Amino acid sequence: MKKGHAFLWIVCLLLIGNIAASQEKPKVAYPTGYRDWPHVKSMLIFDQKHPLYNPFGGLHHIYVNKKGLETYKKGGPFPDGTVIVFDLLEATMDQGAYIEGTRKFIGVMQKDSKKFKETGGWGFDAFEKDTKNSFVKDGGKSCYDCHLGQKDKDYVFSKFRP
Ligand code: HEC
């Protein structure tokens, strides 16, 4: 192959690579430090008959970063930059008490009305146990489909418990 041809091939491959990268689904950032964020509310789902038991059975706590705190209290659409974390732990019964067990996963909603416009302006993702491994394979569509029921509350179910 002539030198000039090889160069053209390399240019082509780089272009194709760039196009593929630009079409990748936008990613939700792992919410580093969320355990220091304001607590919104908690819920214990212990009965298999509960519609959310699979996969949300256990004890969950919800946290919001500073950016979204005021909106949680007052209502209205959340500003870009808001991050909400659904922190789900195993709940184990011990002598009449429910005790927090190991972490099952964290669910994350990150508001960015441009980046995530296909899912209501929110990026949805979930990270396994104590890792940063995402296990959401559909770009958050299945999460969004259920949260769509809360469209008039900017897709957020929970209310800030005073
Ligand atoms: C079957 C319905 C359903 C599906 C599917 C679902 N959620 Fe939720 N989600 C809820 C409900 C109901 C709450 C409120 C829980 C509470 O009030 O404690 C909630 C709460 C949340 C919250 C806290 C903010 C809010 O809306 O209250 C986050 C973050 C969250 N979910 C992320 C996710 C992610 C990520 C997925 C997909 C991996 C997902 N959810 C899938 C029903 C669902």
mmCIF file with all atom_site columns, C-alpha atoms in Angstrom, residues 28 59-60 69 71 90 140-142 148 153 161:
data_model
loop_
_atom_site.group_PDB
_atom_site.id
_atom_site.type_symbol
_atom_site.label_atom_id
_atom_site.label_alt_id
_atom_site.label_comp_id
_atom_site.label_asym_id
_atom_site.label_entity_id
_atom_site.label_seq_id
_atom_site.pdbx_PDB_ins_code
_atom_site.Cartn_x
_atom_site.Cartn_y
_atom_site.Cartn_z
_atom_site.occupancy
_atom_site.B_iso_or_equiv
_atom_site.pdbx_formal_charge
_atom_site.auth_seq_id
_atom_site.auth_comp_id
_atom_site.auth_asym_id
_atom_site.auth_atom_id
_atom_site.pdbx_PDB_model_num
ATOM 1  C CA . VAL A 1 28  ? -24.886 9.552  34.548 1.00 0.00 ? 28  VAL A CA 1
ATOM 2  C CA . LEU A 1 59  ? -34.747 -0.227 53.278 1.00 0.00 ? 59  LEU A CA 1
ATOM 3  C CA . HIS A 1 60  ? -34.074 2.820  51.137 1.00 0.00 ? 60  HIS A CA 1
ATOM 4  C CA . LEU A 1 69  ? -32.892 20.833 47.939 1.00 0.00 ? 69  LEU A CA 1
ATOM 5  C CA . THR A 1 71  ? -37.136 22.544 44.877 1.00 0.00 ? 71  THR A CA 1
ATOM 6  C CA . GLU A 1 90  ? -30.988 -5.113 52.624 1.00 0.00 ? 90  GLU A CA 1
ATOM 7  C CA . GLY A 1 140 ? -32.692 4.332  31.738 1.00 0.00 ? 140 GLY A CA 1
ATOM 8  C CA . LYS A 1 141 ? -35.799 3.875  29.609 1.00 0.00 ? 141 LYS A CA 1
ATOM 9  C CA . SER A 1 142 ? -37.451 1.344  31.944 1.00 0.00 ? 142 SER A CA 1
ATOM 10 C CA . LEU A 1 148 ? -43.375 9.107  33.741 1.00 0.00 ? 148 LEU A CA 1
ATOM 11 C CA . LYS A 1 153 ? -43.943 16.606 39.554 1.00 0.00 ? 153 LYS A CA 1
ATOM 12 C CA . ARG A 1 161 ? -40.201 14.911 54.873 1.00 0.00 ? 161 ARG A CA 1
#
